[in-house]
Amino acid sequence: MPPALYADLTADLRPLVAELGEHPERFQTWDAHMELVAAGGLVVLKTKRAKGVVDSLFWGRAPGSTENKQLPEATAFAAIDRFLGLGAHLALADALPEGTVLDEAFPHCAVRFSYRKKGAPKARSLSMIFIGLNDEAEALAYAERAASTLPLVTSRPLVGAKLHEWR
């Protein structure tokens, strides 16, 4: 079965994450935790607003390093923005089987994001693990190679116990 492509969802998510970084006052509450692995490095964006209190932490690890360092907020948001701006995205449908590791040659990002904008009738949440690729052809070739080892999403919308598209 061919994999589901997520260019539409990441295209919608990209300006939403940018808006959170640039205009957090437009959100009543949020809880964003994004971990991006790209080119052997790691960027973690973790920010939450609950009961009017904002708690944020942005950190990363350079390629080949074992030492984590705090990052400027703008750097973390820019890295996530670049990832979401890639031409194609695949997603995992479930946790990786034990012992399976994602290929570091392809950036991947775990996204857990819930928010409620001011005046919105309800909160929304997303929990996905995306793999970023340059274009649809590369995504389909990657999926064909990884079909036997990775639980890639093949039908949308995905709604599971831990991973899900917008709820």
PDB file of C-alpha atoms in Angstrom:
ATOM      1  CA  MET A   1       0.000   0.000   0.000  1.00  0.00           C
ATOM      2  CA  PRO A   2       1.476   3.422  -0.879  1.00  0.00           C
ATOM      3  CA  PRO A   3       2.441   5.718   1.984  1.00  0.00           C
ATOM      4  CA  ALA A   4       0.360   8.737   2.940  1.00  0.00           C
ATOM      5  CA  LEU A   5       2.085  12.022   2.195  1.00  0.00           C
ATOM      6  CA  TYR A   6       1.812  14.873   4.668  1.00  0.00           C
ATOM      7  CA  ALA A   7       2.757  17.986   2.682  1.00  0.00           C
ATOM      8  CA  ASP A   8      -0.697  19.485   3.312  1.00  0.00           C
ATOM      9  CA  LEU A   9      -0.577  18.975   7.081  1.00  0.00           C
ATOM     10  CA  THR A  10       2.968  20.288   7.452  1.00  0.00           C
ATOM     11  CA  ALA A  11       2.078  23.253   5.200  1.00  0.00           C
ATOM     12  CA  ASP A  12      -0.719  24.108   7.656  1.00  0.00           C
ATOM     13  CA  LEU A  13       1.453  23.432  10.704  1.00  0.00           C
ATOM     14  CA  ARG A  14       4.356  25.611   9.542  1.00  0.00           C
ATOM     15  CA  PRO A  15       2.603  29.017   9.783  1.00  0.00           C
ATOM     16  CA  LEU A  16       0.923  27.949  13.029  1.00  0.00           C
ATOM     17  CA  VAL A  17       4.291  27.189  14.676  1.00  0.00           C
ATOM     18  CA  ALA A  18       5.711  30.441  13.254  1.00  0.00           C
ATOM     19  CA  GLU A  19       2.756  32.359  14.686  1.00  0.00           C
ATOM     20  CA  LEU A  20       3.359  30.791  18.096  1.00  0.00           C
ATOM     21  CA  GLY A  21       6.985  31.936  17.951  1.00  0.00           C
ATOM     22  CA  GLU A  22       6.232  35.453  16.714  1.00  0.00           C
ATOM     23  CA  HIS A  23       2.838  36.211  18.311  1.00  0.00           C
ATOM     24  CA  PRO A  24       2.265  34.023  21.371  1.00  0.00           C
ATOM     25  CA  GLU A  25      -0.249  36.564  22.671  1.00  0.00           C
ATOM     26  CA  ARG A  26      -2.726  35.227  20.069  1.00  0.00           C
ATOM     27  CA  PHE A  27      -2.874  31.888  21.917  1.00  0.00           C
ATOM     28  CA  GLN A  28      -4.791  31.311  25.119  1.00  0.00           C
ATOM     29  CA  THR A  29      -2.903  28.124  25.959  1.00  0.00           C
ATOM     30  CA  TRP A  30      -0.338  25.914  24.247  1.00  0.00           C
ATOM     31  CA  ASP A  31       1.923  22.967  24.878  1.00  0.00           C
ATOM     32  CA  ALA A  32       4.521  22.411  22.161  1.00  0.00           C
ATOM     33  CA  HIS A  33       7.273  19.806  22.296  1.00  0.00           C
ATOM     34  CA  MET A  34       9.214  19.240  19.074  1.00  0.00           C
ATOM     35  CA  GLU A  35      12.407  17.227  18.711  1.00  0.00           C
ATOM     36  CA  LEU A  36      14.202  17.529  15.382  1.00  0.00           C
ATOM     37  CA  VAL A  37      17.106  15.312  14.330  1.00  0.00           C
ATOM     38  CA  ALA A  38      18.846  16.626  11.221  1.00  0.00           C
ATOM     39  CA  ALA A  39      22.361  16.127   9.832  1.00  0.00           C
ATOM     40  CA  GLY A  40      23.407  14.360  13.037  1.00  0.00           C
ATOM     41  CA  GLY A  41      22.356  17.266  15.249  1.00  0.00           C
ATOM     42  CA  LEU A  42      19.401  17.688  17.578  1.00  0.00           C
ATOM     43  CA  VAL A  43      17.117  20.663  18.204  1.00  0.00           C
ATOM     44  CA  VAL A  44      14.470  20.582  20.934  1.00  0.00           C
ATOM     45  CA  LEU A  45      11.752  23.193  21.236  1.00  0.00           C
ATOM     46  CA  LYS A  46       9.661  22.898  24.376  1.00  0.00           C
ATOM     47  CA  THR A  47       7.249  25.633  25.398  1.00  0.00           C
ATOM     48  CA  LYS A  48       4.046  25.685  27.384  1.00  0.00           C
ATOM     49  CA  ARG A  49       1.533  28.228  28.582  1.00  0.00           C
ATOM     50  CA  ALA A  50      -0.968  27.178  31.202  1.00  0.00           C
ATOM     51  CA  LYS A  51      -2.868  29.361  33.666  1.00  0.00           C
ATOM     52  CA  GLY A  52      -1.133  32.421  32.242  1.00  0.00           C
ATOM     53  CA  VAL A  53       2.382  31.160  32.988  1.00  0.00           C
ATOM     54  CA  VAL A  54       4.832  30.494  30.152  1.00  0.00           C
ATOM     55  CA  ASP A  55       7.593  27.925  30.598  1.00  0.00           C
ATOM     56  CA  SER A  56      10.030  27.411  27.719  1.00  0.00           C
ATOM     57  CA  LEU A  57      13.253  25.559  27.046  1.00  0.00           C
ATOM     58  CA  PHE A  58      15.187  25.463  23.769  1.00  0.00           C
ATOM     59  CA  TRP A  59      18.277  23.300  23.478  1.00  0.00           C
ATOM     60  CA  GLY A  60      20.266  21.271  21.011  1.00  0.00           C
ATOM     61  CA  ARG A  61      23.296  19.182  20.279  1.00  0.00           C
ATOM     62  CA  ALA A  62      25.728  19.775  17.434  1.00  0.00           C
ATOM     63  CA  PRO A  63      26.525  16.905  15.036  1.00  0.00           C
ATOM     64  CA  GLY A  64      29.070  14.534  16.566  1.00  0.00           C
ATOM     65  CA  SER A  65      28.722  16.091  20.019  1.00  0.00           C
ATOM     66  CA  THR A  66      27.349  14.557  23.196  1.00  0.00           C
ATOM     67  CA  GLU A  67      26.958  17.869  24.997  1.00  0.00           C
ATOM     68  CA  ASN A  68      23.568  19.596  25.016  1.00  0.00           C
ATOM     69  CA  LYS A  69      23.537  23.388  24.876  1.00  0.00           C
ATOM     70  CA  GLN A  70      20.813  25.928  25.335  1.00  0.00           C
ATOM     71  CA  LEU A  71      19.706  27.556  22.063  1.00  0.00           C
ATOM     72  CA  PRO A  72      18.154  30.946  21.377  1.00  0.00           C
ATOM     73  CA  GLU A  73      14.407  30.686  20.884  1.00  0.00           C
ATOM     74  CA  ALA A  74      14.672  32.085  17.334  1.00  0.00           C
ATOM     75  CA  THR A  75      17.213  29.400  16.368  1.00  0.00           C
ATOM     76  CA  ALA A  76      14.964  26.571  17.563  1.00  0.00           C
ATOM     77  CA  PHE A  77      11.897  27.975  15.768  1.00  0.00           C
ATOM     78  CA  ALA A  78      13.952  28.538  12.580  1.00  0.00           C
ATOM     79  CA  ALA A  79      15.181  24.922  12.555  1.00  0.00           C
ATOM     80  CA  ILE A  80      11.628  23.585  12.938  1.00  0.00           C
ATOM     81  CA  ASP A  81      10.452  25.996  10.217  1.00  0.00           C
ATOM     82  CA  ARG A  82      13.117  24.742   7.789  1.00  0.00           C
ATOM     83  CA  PHE A  83      12.098  21.156   8.456  1.00  0.00           C
ATOM     84  CA  LEU A  84       8.391  21.887   7.932  1.00  0.00           C
ATOM     85  CA  GLY A  85       9.312  23.702   4.707  1.00  0.00           C
ATOM     86  CA  LEU A  86      10.762  20.574   3.073  1.00  0.00           C
ATOM     87  CA  GLY A  87       8.971  19.385  -0.070  1.00  0.00           C
ATOM     88  CA  ALA A  88       7.507  16.131   1.283  1.00  0.00           C
ATOM     89  CA  HIS A  89       6.850  14.449   4.607  1.00  0.00           C
ATOM     90  CA  LEU A  90       6.013  10.896   5.644  1.00  0.00           C
ATOM     91  CA  ALA A  91       4.756   9.972   9.107  1.00  0.00           C
ATOM     92  CA  LEU A  92       4.989   7.001  11.413  1.00  0.00           C
ATOM     93  CA  ALA A  93       1.740   5.245  12.280  1.00  0.00           C
ATOM     94  CA  ASP A  94       3.052   3.759  15.500  1.00  0.00           C
ATOM     95  CA  ALA A  95       6.130   3.586  17.700  1.00  0.00           C
ATOM     96  CA  LEU A  96       9.225   2.133  16.102  1.00  0.00           C
ATOM     97  CA  PRO A  97       9.741  -1.588  16.613  1.00  0.00           C
ATOM     98  CA  GLU A  98      12.366  -2.264  19.270  1.00  0.00           C
ATOM     99  CA  GLY A  99      15.880  -1.883  17.934  1.00  0.00           C
ATOM    100  CA  THR A 100      14.778   0.084  14.860  1.00  0.00           C
ATOM    101  CA  VAL A 101      16.446   3.453  14.319  1.00  0.00           C
ATOM    102  CA  LEU A 102      15.445   6.129  11.818  1.00  0.00           C
ATOM    103  CA  ASP A 103      18.012   6.887   9.126  1.00  0.00           C
ATOM    104  CA  GLU A 104      19.949  10.010  10.191  1.00  0.00           C
ATOM    105  CA  ALA A 105      20.489  10.912   6.532  1.00  0.00           C
ATOM    106  CA  PHE A 106      16.844  12.042   6.490  1.00  0.00           C
ATOM    107  CA  PRO A 107      15.673  14.646   9.004  1.00  0.00           C
ATOM    108  CA  HIS A 108      12.887  13.570  11.300  1.00  0.00           C
ATOM    109  CA  CYS A 109      10.870  15.410  13.890  1.00  0.00           C
ATOM    110  CA  ALA A 110       8.614  14.273  16.705  1.00  0.00           C
ATOM    111  CA  VAL A 111       5.828  16.816  17.132  1.00  0.00           C
ATOM    112  CA  ARG A 112       3.453  17.003  20.074  1.00  0.00           C
ATOM    113  CA  PHE A 113       1.497  20.228  19.846  1.00  0.00           C
ATOM    114  CA  SER A 114      -1.734  21.296  21.480  1.00  0.00           C
ATOM    115  CA  TYR A 115      -3.120  24.789  21.551  1.00  0.00           C
ATOM    116  CA  ARG A 116      -6.185  26.957  21.911  1.00  0.00           C
ATOM    117  CA  LYS A 117      -6.262  30.326  20.244  1.00  0.00           C
ATOM    118  CA  LYS A 118      -7.966  33.212  21.991  1.00  0.00           C
ATOM    119  CA  GLY A 119     -11.672  33.134  21.205  1.00  0.00           C
ATOM    120  CA  ALA A 120     -11.542  29.613  19.732  1.00  0.00           C
ATOM    121  CA  PRO A 121     -14.340  27.276  20.836  1.00  0.00           C
ATOM    122  CA  LYS A 122     -12.004  24.359  21.603  1.00  0.00           C
ATOM    123  CA  ALA A 123      -8.386  23.231  21.805  1.00  0.00           C
ATOM    124  CA  ARG A 124      -6.653  21.238  19.056  1.00  0.00           C
ATOM    125  CA  SER A 125      -3.848  18.729  19.372  1.00  0.00           C
ATOM    126  CA  LEU A 126      -1.444  16.892  17.081  1.00  0.00           C
ATOM    127  CA  SER A 127       0.984  14.090  17.882  1.00  0.00           C
ATOM    128  CA  MET A 128       3.081  12.797  14.970  1.00  0.00           C
ATOM    129  CA  ILE A 129       6.581  11.717  14.010  1.00  0.00           C
ATOM    130  CA  PHE A 130       7.464  13.111  10.583  1.00  0.00           C
ATOM    131  CA  ILE A 131      10.287  12.206   8.207  1.00  0.00           C
ATOM    132  CA  GLY A 132      11.294  15.069   5.904  1.00  0.00           C
ATOM    133  CA  LEU A 133      12.275  14.574   2.269  1.00  0.00           C
ATOM    134  CA  ASN A 134      13.007  16.883  -0.644  1.00  0.00           C
ATOM    135  CA  ASP A 135      10.089  15.935  -2.887  1.00  0.00           C
ATOM    136  CA  GLU A 136       7.336  13.392  -3.468  1.00  0.00           C
ATOM    137  CA  ALA A 137       9.523  11.129  -5.652  1.00  0.00           C
ATOM    138  CA  GLU A 138      12.170  10.903  -2.922  1.00  0.00           C
ATOM    139  CA  ALA A 139       9.443  10.226  -0.328  1.00  0.00           C
ATOM    140  CA  LEU A 140       7.983   7.362  -2.358  1.00  0.00           C
ATOM    141  CA  ALA A 141      11.441   5.843  -2.946  1.00  0.00           C
ATOM    142  CA  TYR A 142      12.255   6.128   0.779  1.00  0.00           C
ATOM    143  CA  ALA A 143       8.924   4.526   1.699  1.00  0.00           C
ATOM    144  CA  GLU A 144       9.535   1.644  -0.681  1.00  0.00           C
ATOM    145  CA  ARG A 145      12.945   0.946   0.914  1.00  0.00           C
ATOM    146  CA  ALA A 146      11.643   1.302   4.481  1.00  0.00           C
ATOM    147  CA  ALA A 147       8.245  -0.404   4.082  1.00  0.00           C
ATOM    148  CA  SER A 148       9.350  -3.608   5.791  1.00  0.00           C
ATOM    149  CA  THR A 149      11.036  -1.931   8.765  1.00  0.00           C
ATOM    150  CA  LEU A 150       9.051   1.255   9.491  1.00  0.00           C
ATOM    151  CA  PRO A 151       5.359   1.544  10.391  1.00  0.00           C
ATOM    152  CA  LEU A 152       4.590   4.322   7.891  1.00  0.00           C
ATOM    153  CA  VAL A 153       1.108   5.828   7.671  1.00  0.00           C
ATOM    154  CA  THR A 154      -0.743   4.473   4.643  1.00  0.00           C
ATOM    155  CA  SER A 155      -4.211   5.973   5.158  1.00  0.00           C
ATOM    156  CA  ARG A 156      -5.364   9.282   6.510  1.00  0.00           C
ATOM    157  CA  PRO A 157      -6.455  10.618   8.870  1.00  0.00           C
ATOM    158  CA  LEU A 158      -4.351   8.758  11.400  1.00  0.00           C
ATOM    159  CA  VAL A 159      -5.923   8.421  14.841  1.00  0.00           C
ATOM    160  CA  GLY A 160      -4.152   6.175  17.300  1.00  0.00           C
ATOM    161  CA  ALA A 161      -3.608   5.946  21.033  1.00  0.00           C
ATOM    162  CA  LYS A 162      -0.411   8.041  20.996  1.00  0.00           C
ATOM    163  CA  LEU A 163       0.088   9.297  17.443  1.00  0.00           C
ATOM    164  CA  HIS A 164      -2.717  11.189  15.740  1.00  0.00           C
ATOM    165  CA  GLU A 165      -3.501  13.942  13.285  1.00  0.00           C
ATOM    166  CA  TRP A 166      -5.503  16.901  14.539  1.00  0.00           C
ATOM    167  CA  ARG A 167      -8.108  16.149  17.192  1.00  0.00           C
TER     168      ARG A 167
END
